[in-house]
Amino acid sequence: MNEPIGLYIMAGIYILAGLMHFIKPKMYMRIMPRYLPNHKVLVFWSGIAEILLGVGLCIPVLKAVSIYGIIAMLIVFLLVHFYMLSGEKASAGIPKWILLLRIPLQFGLMYWAWIYLN
């Protein structure tokens, strides 16, 4: 496994982020768009997805599918980011400038994943 260290850092970030869904689930449920059903179930499965995709980055045969999965997941997560911009309650007390910064950050994370496709 001669992968760049950045790939393993990315894997660790997604695994940690996924674990946080189980350590602090209320934090994630609080930012879920109201129009989505079953917040608890969605938080659970998004946490599982982040963990599995992070682990998949470390398994050569799963790396490419994990990268595509991460990009798709980040696109879906944009729903949450835009929802949080919709009002004071939806923002969960996070300053608007931080919420605005998160949107280009999502695209940066997508690009970071994309560069490891080979």
Tab-separated table of N, CA, C and O in Angstrom:
chain	number	residue	atom	x	y	z
A	1	MET	N	0.851	-1.180	0.000
A	1	MET	CA	0.000	0.000	0.000
A	1	MET	C	0.890	1.235	0.000
A	1	MET	O	1.272	1.735	1.044
A	2	ASN	N	1.195	1.700	-1.162
A	2	ASN	CA	2.041	2.867	-1.339
A	2	ASN	C	1.215	4.109	-1.597
A	2	ASN	O	1.518	4.887	-2.484
A	3	GLU	N	0.175	4.297	-0.840
A	3	GLU	CA	-0.714	5.443	-1.030
A	3	GLU	C	-0.147	6.669	-0.326
A	3	GLU	O	0.540	6.555	0.684
A	4	PRO	N	-0.462	7.854	-0.857
A	4	PRO	CA	-0.012	9.085	-0.199
A	4	PRO	C	-0.648	9.234	1.186
A	4	PRO	O	-1.772	8.795	1.428
A	5	ILE	N	0.078	9.869	2.083
A	5	ILE	CA	-0.391	10.069	3.456
A	5	ILE	C	-1.719	10.826	3.484
A	5	ILE	O	-2.558	10.580	4.354
A	6	GLY	N	-1.933	11.728	2.523
A	6	GLY	CA	-3.177	12.506	2.473
A	6	GLY	C	-4.410	11.623	2.366
A	6	GLY	O	-5.464	11.959	2.907
A	7	LEU	N	-4.274	10.490	1.688
A	7	LEU	CA	-5.404	9.562	1.555
A	7	LEU	C	-5.765	8.976	2.922
A	7	LEU	O	-6.943	8.866	3.259
A	8	TYR	N	-4.753	8.641	3.710
A	8	TYR	CA	-5.003	8.079	5.035
A	8	TYR	C	-5.520	9.142	6.004
A	8	TYR	O	-6.327	8.836	6.886
A	9	ILE	N	-5.061	10.371	5.833
A	9	ILE	CA	-5.596	11.475	6.642
A	9	ILE	C	-7.075	11.657	6.323
A	9	ILE	O	-7.905	11.789	7.232
A	10	MET	N	-7.406	11.646	5.035
A	10	MET	CA	-8.807	11.770	4.630
A	10	MET	C	-9.623	10.618	5.211
A	10	MET	O	-10.725	10.836	5.734
A	11	ALA	N	-9.099	9.408	5.135
A	11	ALA	CA	-9.805	8.242	5.684
A	11	ALA	C	-10.077	8.448	7.170
A	11	ALA	O	-11.196	8.221	7.644
A	12	GLY	N	-9.066	8.891	7.908
A	12	GLY	CA	-9.223	9.125	9.335
A	12	GLY	C	-10.275	10.185	9.642
A	12	GLY	O	-11.064	10.037	10.579
A	13	ILE	N	-10.306	11.232	8.828
A	13	ILE	CA	-11.291	12.298	9.019
A	13	ILE	C	-12.708	11.753	8.854
A	13	ILE	O	-13.594	12.047	9.667
A	14	TYR	N	-12.941	10.955	7.796
A	14	TYR	CA	-14.285	10.418	7.574
A	14	TYR	C	-14.666	9.388	8.635
A	14	TYR	O	-15.824	9.345	9.070
A	15	ILE	N	-13.721	8.587	9.058
A	15	ILE	CA	-14.024	7.611	10.112
A	15	ILE	C	-14.377	8.348	11.405
A	15	ILE	O	-15.379	8.021	12.061
A	16	LEU	N	-13.595	9.353	11.764
A	16	LEU	CA	-13.871	10.135	12.969
A	16	LEU	C	-15.210	10.867	12.855
A	16	LEU	O	-16.013	10.858	13.793
A	17	ALA	N	-15.454	11.469	11.697
A	17	ALA	CA	-16.724	12.170	11.489
A	17	ALA	C	-17.899	11.199	11.625
A	17	ALA	O	-18.924	11.533	12.222
A	18	GLY	N	-17.747	10.005	11.077
A	18	GLY	CA	-18.801	8.998	11.189
A	18	GLY	C	-19.029	8.575	12.629
A	18	GLY	O	-20.171	8.431	13.074
A	19	LEU	N	-17.947	8.386	13.373
A	19	LEU	CA	-18.074	8.006	14.780
A	19	LEU	C	-18.784	9.094	15.589
A	19	LEU	O	-19.543	8.795	16.507
A	20	MET	N	-18.575	10.346	15.225
A	20	MET	CA	-19.220	11.452	15.931
A	20	MET	C	-20.743	11.381	15.817
A	20	MET	O	-21.447	11.876	16.694
A	21	HIS	N	-21.254	10.760	14.752
A	21	HIS	CA	-22.705	10.597	14.611
A	21	HIS	C	-23.278	9.743	15.745
A	21	HIS	O	-24.452	9.854	16.073
A	22	PHE	N	-22.443	8.888	16.329
A	22	PHE	CA	-22.879	8.009	17.409
A	22	PHE	C	-22.521	8.580	18.786
A	22	PHE	O	-23.185	8.273	19.759
A	23	ILE	N	-21.483	9.403	18.827
A	23	ILE	CA	-21.064	10.020	20.085
A	23	ILE	C	-21.940	11.234	20.405
A	23	ILE	O	-22.326	11.434	21.550
A	24	LYS	N	-22.258	12.029	19.400
A	24	LYS	CA	-23.057	13.255	19.566
A	24	LYS	C	-24.214	13.291	18.558
A	24	LYS	O	-24.305	14.205	17.741
A	25	PRO	N	-25.119	12.307	18.568
A	25	PRO	CA	-26.177	12.265	17.547
A	25	PRO	C	-27.111	13.475	17.578
A	25	PRO	O	-27.588	13.907	16.521
A	26	LYS	N	-27.347	14.036	18.764
A	26	LYS	CA	-28.259	15.182	18.842
A	26	LYS	C	-27.729	16.378	18.066
A	26	LYS	O	-28.503	17.145	17.492
A	27	MET	N	-26.418	16.528	18.042
A	27	MET	CA	-25.806	17.619	17.287
A	27	MET	C	-26.176	17.510	15.806
A	27	MET	O	-26.488	18.504	15.161
A	28	TYR	N	-26.162	16.302	15.289
A	28	TYR	CA	-26.473	16.087	13.880
A	28	TYR	C	-27.975	16.181	13.618
A	28	TYR	O	-28.398	16.699	12.583
A	29	MET	N	-28.771	15.675	14.537
A	29	MET	CA	-30.230	15.735	14.344
A	29	MET	C	-30.723	17.176	14.357
A	29	MET	O	-31.667	17.517	13.657
A	30	ARG	N	-30.055	18.013	15.149
A	30	ARG	CA	-30.457	19.416	15.254
A	30	ARG	C	-30.281	20.184	13.935
A	30	ARG	O	-31.006	21.130	13.670
A	31	ILE	N	-29.342	19.751	13.093
A	31	ILE	CA	-29.094	20.473	11.844
A	31	ILE	C	-29.742	19.817	10.626
A	31	ILE	O	-29.569	20.285	9.513
A	32	MET	N	-30.503	18.756	10.860
A	32	MET	CA	-31.171	18.073	9.748
A	32	MET	C	-32.307	18.941	9.217
A	32	MET	O	-33.083	19.490	9.998
A	33	PRO	N	-32.401	19.068	7.889
A	33	PRO	CA	-33.527	19.830	7.331
A	33	PRO	C	-34.862	19.240	7.764
A	33	PRO	O	-35.039	18.019	7.791
A	34	ARG	N	-35.797	20.096	8.112
A	34	ARG	CA	-37.110	19.665	8.610
A	34	ARG	C	-37.879	18.841	7.574
A	34	ARG	O	-38.692	18.006	7.945
A	35	TYR	N	-37.608	19.081	6.293
A	35	TYR	CA	-38.360	18.375	5.253
A	35	TYR	C	-37.887	16.934	5.054
A	35	TYR	O	-38.527	16.167	4.345
A	36	LEU	N	-36.771	16.552	5.697
A	36	LEU	CA	-36.310	15.166	5.608
A	36	LEU	C	-36.931	14.353	6.746
A	36	LEU	O	-36.973	14.806	7.885
A	37	PRO	N	-37.396	13.147	6.445
A	37	PRO	CA	-38.025	12.313	7.489
A	37	PRO	C	-36.985	11.562	8.316
A	37	PRO	O	-35.819	11.442	7.923
A	38	ASN	N	-37.419	11.041	9.439
A	38	ASN	CA	-36.624	10.097	10.241
A	38	ASN	C	-35.193	10.562	10.508
A	38	ASN	O	-34.230	9.886	10.161
A	39	HIS	N	-35.062	11.697	11.155
A	39	HIS	CA	-33.735	12.261	11.400
A	39	HIS	C	-32.796	11.286	12.091
A	39	HIS	O	-31.622	11.192	11.731
A	40	LYS	N	-33.301	10.565	13.071
A	40	LYS	CA	-32.458	9.626	13.813
A	40	LYS	C	-31.888	8.550	12.879
A	40	LYS	O	-30.703	8.217	12.960
A	41	VAL	N	-32.725	8.028	12.011
A	41	VAL	CA	-32.295	6.996	11.062
A	41	VAL	C	-31.284	7.572	10.063
A	41	VAL	O	-30.268	6.936	9.765
A	42	LEU	N	-31.537	8.780	9.581
A	42	LEU	CA	-30.625	9.406	8.629
A	42	LEU	C	-29.265	9.706	9.255
A	42	LEU	O	-28.227	9.515	8.616
A	43	VAL	N	-29.269	10.144	10.498
A	43	VAL	CA	-28.005	10.399	11.200
A	43	VAL	C	-27.251	9.081	11.388
A	43	VAL	O	-26.040	9.010	11.155
A	44	PHE	N	-27.959	8.035	11.773
A	44	PHE	CA	-27.342	6.720	11.946
A	44	PHE	C	-26.682	6.257	10.646
A	44	PHE	O	-25.496	5.917	10.618
A	45	TRP	N	-27.447	6.244	9.546
A	45	TRP	CA	-26.922	5.718	8.285
A	45	TRP	C	-25.863	6.612	7.661
A	45	TRP	O	-24.939	6.113	7.009
A	46	SER	N	-25.954	7.917	7.872
A	46	SER	CA	-24.891	8.778	7.344
A	46	SER	C	-23.596	8.547	8.127
A	46	SER	O	-22.503	8.584	7.550
A	47	GLY	N	-23.704	8.275	9.420
A	47	GLY	CA	-22.523	7.932	10.207
A	47	GLY	C	-21.899	6.628	9.743
A	47	GLY	O	-20.677	6.532	9.576
A	48	ILE	N	-22.742	5.633	9.517
A	48	ILE	CA	-22.252	4.337	9.002
A	48	ILE	C	-21.568	4.543	7.649
A	48	ILE	O	-20.482	4.000	7.402
A	49	ALA	N	-22.197	5.337	6.776
A	49	ALA	CA	-21.629	5.586	5.445
A	49	ALA	C	-20.258	6.239	5.555
A	49	ALA	O	-19.307	5.829	4.864
A	50	GLU	N	-20.123	7.235	6.417
A	50	GLU	CA	-18.829	7.912	6.552
A	50	GLU	C	-17.756	6.945	7.059
A	50	GLU	O	-16.622	6.958	6.563
A	51	ILE	N	-18.110	6.116	8.011
A	51	ILE	CA	-17.141	5.148	8.538
A	51	ILE	C	-16.733	4.153	7.442
A	51	ILE	O	-15.547	3.918	7.212
A	52	LEU	N	-17.711	3.569	6.767
A	52	LEU	CA	-17.412	2.574	5.728
A	52	LEU	C	-16.620	3.174	4.569
A	52	LEU	O	-15.683	2.541	4.060
A	53	LEU	N	-16.979	4.388	4.161
A	53	LEU	CA	-16.253	5.025	3.062
A	53	LEU	C	-14.827	5.369	3.487
A	53	LEU	O	-13.891	5.222	2.692
A	54	GLY	N	-14.656	5.801	4.730
A	54	GLY	CA	-13.310	6.070	5.231
A	54	GLY	C	-12.453	4.813	5.254
A	54	GLY	O	-11.307	4.820	4.811
A	55	VAL	N	-13.018	3.726	5.751
A	55	VAL	CA	-12.296	2.447	5.756
A	55	VAL	C	-12.015	2.008	4.319
A	55	VAL	O	-10.914	1.543	3.997
A	56	GLY	N	-12.996	2.169	3.433
A	56	GLY	CA	-12.839	1.775	2.028
A	56	GLY	C	-11.690	2.480	1.339
A	56	GLY	O	-11.069	1.924	0.422
A	57	LEU	N	-11.371	3.705	1.756
A	57	LEU	CA	-10.237	4.422	1.165
A	57	LEU	C	-8.924	3.691	1.406
A	57	LEU	O	-7.982	3.834	0.622
A	58	CYS	N	-8.852	2.910	2.459
A	58	CYS	CA	-7.626	2.210	2.836
A	58	CYS	C	-7.510	0.824	2.214
A	58	CYS	O	-6.492	0.145	2.393
A	59	ILE	N	-8.537	0.396	1.500
A	59	ILE	CA	-8.545	-0.932	0.873
A	59	ILE	C	-8.466	-0.714	-0.636
A	59	ILE	O	-9.422	-0.217	-1.241
A	60	PRO	N	-7.315	-1.066	-1.236
A	60	PRO	CA	-7.097	-0.725	-2.645
A	60	PRO	C	-8.250	-1.083	-3.588
A	60	PRO	O	-8.619	-0.278	-4.444
A	61	VAL	N	-8.855	-2.248	-3.424
A	61	VAL	CA	-9.928	-2.658	-4.325
A	61	VAL	C	-11.198	-1.817	-4.123
A	61	VAL	O	-12.040	-1.740	-5.014
A	62	LEU	N	-11.336	-1.172	-2.973
A	62	LEU	CA	-12.519	-0.356	-2.667
A	62	LEU	C	-12.263	1.147	-2.780
A	62	LEU	O	-13.188	1.942	-2.628
A	63	LYS	N	-11.020	1.529	-3.021
A	63	LYS	CA	-10.655	2.945	-2.992
A	63	LYS	C	-11.480	3.777	-3.972
A	63	LYS	O	-12.072	4.788	-3.583
A	64	ALA	N	-11.565	3.376	-5.225
A	64	ALA	CA	-12.272	4.182	-6.228
A	64	ALA	C	-13.760	4.304	-5.910
A	64	ALA	O	-14.318	5.405	-5.955
A	65	VAL	N	-14.394	3.199	-5.547
A	65	VAL	CA	-15.829	3.256	-5.229
A	65	VAL	C	-16.050	4.096	-3.967
A	65	VAL	O	-17.048	4.814	-3.867
A	66	SER	N	-15.116	4.050	-3.036
A	66	SER	CA	-15.225	4.867	-1.826
A	66	SER	C	-15.093	6.348	-2.167
A	66	SER	O	-15.806	7.187	-1.600
A	67	ILE	N	-14.195	6.675	-3.068
A	67	ILE	CA	-14.031	8.071	-3.491
A	67	ILE	C	-15.308	8.575	-4.149
A	67	ILE	O	-15.797	9.659	-3.819
A	68	TYR	N	-15.869	7.791	-5.053
A	68	TYR	CA	-17.134	8.206	-5.682
A	68	TYR	C	-18.243	8.310	-4.634
A	68	TYR	O	-19.084	9.208	-4.692
A	69	GLY	N	-18.244	7.399	-3.663
A	69	GLY	CA	-19.238	7.452	-2.594
A	69	GLY	C	-19.085	8.698	-1.738
A	69	GLY	O	-20.076	9.328	-1.358
A	70	ILE	N	-17.850	9.078	-1.438
A	70	ILE	CA	-17.598	10.288	-0.654
A	70	ILE	C	-18.078	11.518	-1.416
A	70	ILE	O	-18.732	12.397	-0.846
A	71	ILE	N	-17.778	11.583	-2.701
A	71	ILE	CA	-18.213	12.733	-3.501
A	71	ILE	C	-19.740	12.806	-3.526
A	71	ILE	O	-20.319	13.878	-3.325
A	72	ALA	N	-20.398	11.678	-3.728
A	72	ALA	CA	-21.873	11.656	-3.729
A	72	ALA	C	-22.420	12.070	-2.366
A	72	ALA	O	-23.372	12.854	-2.279
A	73	MET	N	-21.814	11.565	-1.305
A	73	MET	CA	-22.255	11.898	0.040
A	73	MET	C	-22.102	13.400	0.306
A	73	MET	O	-23.000	14.039	0.858
A	74	LEU	N	-20.993	13.968	-0.110
A	74	LEU	CA	-20.770	15.406	0.093
A	74	LEU	C	-21.775	16.246	-0.689
A	74	LEU	O	-22.196	17.309	-0.214
A	75	ILE	N	-22.159	15.776	-1.856
A	75	ILE	CA	-23.190	16.477	-2.634
A	75	ILE	C	-24.510	16.456	-1.869
A	75	ILE	O	-25.182	17.476	-1.744
A	76	VAL	N	-24.868	15.296	-1.328
A	76	VAL	CA	-26.105	15.184	-0.546
A	76	VAL	C	-26.026	16.058	0.701
A	76	VAL	O	-27.001	16.722	1.066
A	77	PHE	N	-24.866	16.101	1.338
A	77	PHE	CA	-24.704	16.907	2.555
A	77	PHE	C	-24.860	18.397	2.282
A	77	PHE	O	-25.089	19.181	3.205
A	78	LEU	N	-24.736	18.807	1.026
A	78	LEU	CA	-24.977	20.212	0.690
A	78	LEU	C	-26.396	20.634	1.068
A	78	LEU	O	-26.633	21.791	1.398
A	79	LEU	N	-27.341	19.678	1.062
A	79	LEU	CA	-28.712	19.979	1.504
A	79	LEU	C	-28.711	20.543	2.919
A	79	LEU	O	-29.421	21.510	3.211
A	80	VAL	N	-27.922	19.932	3.780
A	80	VAL	CA	-27.849	20.386	5.167
A	80	VAL	C	-27.221	21.772	5.236
A	80	VAL	O	-27.696	22.654	5.944
A	81	HIS	N	-26.150	21.977	4.468
A	81	HIS	CA	-25.465	23.267	4.503
A	81	HIS	C	-26.368	24.401	4.029
A	81	HIS	O	-26.384	25.475	4.637
A	82	PHE	N	-27.114	24.164	2.970
A	82	PHE	CA	-28.029	25.197	2.480
A	82	PHE	C	-29.198	25.389	3.448
A	82	PHE	O	-29.636	26.510	3.678
A	83	TYR	N	-29.678	24.311	4.021
A	83	TYR	CA	-30.760	24.411	5.007
A	83	TYR	C	-30.321	25.274	6.188
A	83	TYR	O	-31.087	26.105	6.679
A	84	MET	N	-29.104	25.086	6.647
A	84	MET	CA	-28.622	25.842	7.792
A	84	MET	C	-28.547	27.344	7.511
A	84	MET	O	-28.548	28.150	8.438
A	85	LEU	N	-28.491	27.710	6.253
A	85	LEU	CA	-28.497	29.126	5.871
A	85	LEU	C	-29.903	29.705	5.817
A	85	LEU	O	-30.067	30.914	5.646
A	86	SER	N	-30.924	28.863	5.982
A	86	SER	CA	-32.309	29.299	5.775
A	86	SER	C	-32.902	30.108	6.922
A	86	SER	O	-33.937	30.740	6.746
A	87	GLY	N	-32.282	30.090	8.076
A	87	GLY	CA	-32.838	30.859	9.185
A	87	GLY	C	-32.033	30.702	10.444
A	87	GLY	O	-31.127	29.866	10.529
A	88	GLU	N	-32.385	31.499	11.441
A	88	GLU	CA	-31.631	31.509	12.691
A	88	GLU	C	-31.711	30.174	13.419
A	88	GLU	O	-30.710	29.655	13.906
A	89	LYS	N	-32.898	29.583	13.488
A	89	LYS	CA	-33.059	28.297	14.171
A	89	LYS	C	-32.286	27.192	13.433
A	89	LYS	O	-31.617	26.374	14.056
A	90	ALA	N	-32.367	27.202	12.110
A	90	ALA	CA	-31.685	26.192	11.310
A	90	ALA	C	-30.165	26.307	11.418
A	90	ALA	O	-29.455	25.319	11.265
A	91	SER	N	-29.677	27.503	11.707
A	91	SER	CA	-28.221	27.721	11.757
A	91	SER	C	-27.574	27.105	12.989
A	91	SER	O	-26.348	27.024	13.059
A	92	ALA	N	-28.394	26.693	13.959
A	92	ALA	CA	-27.900	26.082	15.203
A	92	ALA	C	-26.917	26.998	15.925
A	92	ALA	O	-25.995	26.531	16.587
A	93	GLY	N	-27.081	28.314	15.744
A	93	GLY	CA	-26.227	29.272	16.437
A	93	GLY	C	-24.862	29.481	15.814
A	93	GLY	O	-24.028	30.192	16.357
A	94	ILE	N	-24.630	28.855	14.671
A	94	ILE	CA	-23.338	29.014	13.992
A	94	ILE	C	-23.389	30.305	13.174
A	94	ILE	O	-24.352	30.545	12.449
A	95	PRO	N	-22.367	31.144	13.278
A	95	PRO	CA	-22.371	32.401	12.518
A	95	PRO	C	-22.508	32.167	11.008
A	95	PRO	O	-21.974	31.195	10.470
A	96	LYS	N	-23.231	33.084	10.367
A	96	LYS	CA	-23.517	32.934	8.942
A	96	LYS	C	-22.246	32.850	8.099
A	96	LYS	O	-22.189	32.095	7.142
A	97	TRP	N	-21.213	33.583	8.466
A	97	TRP	CA	-19.987	33.564	7.669
A	97	TRP	C	-19.342	32.174	7.677
A	97	TRP	O	-18.774	31.742	6.681
A	98	ILE	N	-19.456	31.469	8.795
A	98	ILE	CA	-18.921	30.103	8.859
A	98	ILE	C	-19.770	29.177	7.983
A	98	ILE	O	-19.239	28.341	7.252
A	99	LEU	N	-21.088	29.357	8.058
A	99	LEU	CA	-21.982	28.537	7.230
A	99	LEU	C	-21.711	28.767	5.746
A	99	LEU	O	-21.734	27.818	4.952
A	100	LEU	N	-21.441	29.994	5.379
A	100	LEU	CA	-21.130	30.300	3.978
A	100	LEU	C	-19.796	29.687	3.557
A	100	LEU	O	-19.660	29.198	2.437
A	101	LEU	N	-18.832	29.674	4.459
A	101	LEU	CA	-17.526	29.080	4.161
A	101	LEU	C	-17.607	27.572	3.958
A	101	LEU	O	-16.797	26.994	3.236
A	102	ARG	N	-18.572	26.952	4.607
A	102	ARG	CA	-18.707	25.497	4.513
A	102	ARG	C	-19.068	25.037	3.102
A	102	ARG	O	-18.739	23.913	2.719
A	103	ILE	N	-19.741	25.887	2.343
A	103	ILE	CA	-20.161	25.469	1.001
A	103	ILE	C	-18.957	25.276	0.082
A	103	ILE	O	-18.787	24.194	-0.495
A	104	PRO	N	-18.058	26.272	-0.071
A	104	PRO	CA	-16.876	25.995	-0.897
A	104	PRO	C	-15.986	24.909	-0.290
A	104	PRO	O	-15.313	24.175	-1.027
A	105	LEU	N	-16.003	24.784	1.051
A	105	LEU	CA	-15.237	23.720	1.695
A	105	LEU	C	-15.713	22.353	1.206
A	105	LEU	O	-14.900	21.461	0.957
A	106	GLN	N	-17.036	22.190	1.036
A	106	GLN	CA	-17.571	20.919	0.529
A	106	GLN	C	-16.967	20.591	-0.836
A	106	GLN	O	-16.595	19.455	-1.090
A	107	PHE	N	-16.888	21.609	-1.690
A	107	PHE	CA	-16.317	21.384	-3.022
A	107	PHE	C	-14.821	21.098	-2.938
A	107	PHE	O	-14.291	20.289	-3.702
A	108	GLY	N	-14.147	21.731	-1.969
A	108	GLY	CA	-12.737	21.421	-1.743
A	108	GLY	C	-12.543	19.981	-1.286
A	108	GLY	O	-11.616	19.301	-1.727
A	109	LEU	N	-13.439	19.509	-0.423
A	109	LEU	CA	-13.368	18.111	0.018
A	109	LEU	C	-13.640	17.150	-1.131
A	109	LEU	O	-13.016	16.091	-1.229
A	110	MET	N	-14.566	17.528	-2.013
A	110	MET	CA	-14.830	16.691	-3.198
A	110	MET	C	-13.590	16.614	-4.073
A	110	MET	O	-13.222	15.531	-4.553
A	111	TYR	N	-12.949	17.746	-4.272
A	111	TYR	CA	-11.733	17.766	-5.092
A	111	TYR	C	-10.628	16.944	-4.433
A	111	TYR	O	-9.915	16.195	-5.107
A	112	TRP	N	-10.502	17.081	-3.117
A	112	TRP	CA	-9.482	16.323	-2.387
A	112	TRP	C	-9.671	14.825	-2.615
A	112	TRP	O	-8.719	14.088	-2.842
A	113	ALA	N	-10.899	14.361	-2.587
A	113	ALA	CA	-11.175	12.941	-2.857
A	113	ALA	C	-10.855	12.606	-4.320
A	113	ALA	O	-10.212	11.596	-4.614
A	114	TRP	N	-11.292	13.462	-5.219
A	114	TRP	CA	-11.144	13.237	-6.671
A	114	TRP	C	-9.685	13.039	-7.078
A	114	TRP	O	-9.378	12.226	-7.942
A	115	ILE	N	-8.775	13.780	-6.437
A	115	ILE	CA	-7.358	13.701	-6.862
A	115	ILE	C	-6.733	12.331	-6.582
A	115	ILE	O	-5.693	12.018	-7.148
A	116	TYR	N	-7.362	11.531	-5.735
A	116	TYR	CA	-6.813	10.212	-5.439
A	116	TYR	C	-7.346	9.114	-6.362
A	116	TYR	O	-7.001	7.941	-6.197
A	117	LEU	N	-8.170	9.490	-7.328
A	117	LEU	CA	-8.608	8.498	-8.324
A	117	LEU	C	-7.466	8.270	-9.304
A	117	LEU	O	-6.900	9.202	-9.850
A	118	ASN	N	-7.092	7.030	-9.491
A	118	ASN	CA	-6.032	6.726	-10.480
A	118	ASN	C	-6.159	5.316	-10.969
A	118	ASN	O	-6.757	4.471	-10.441
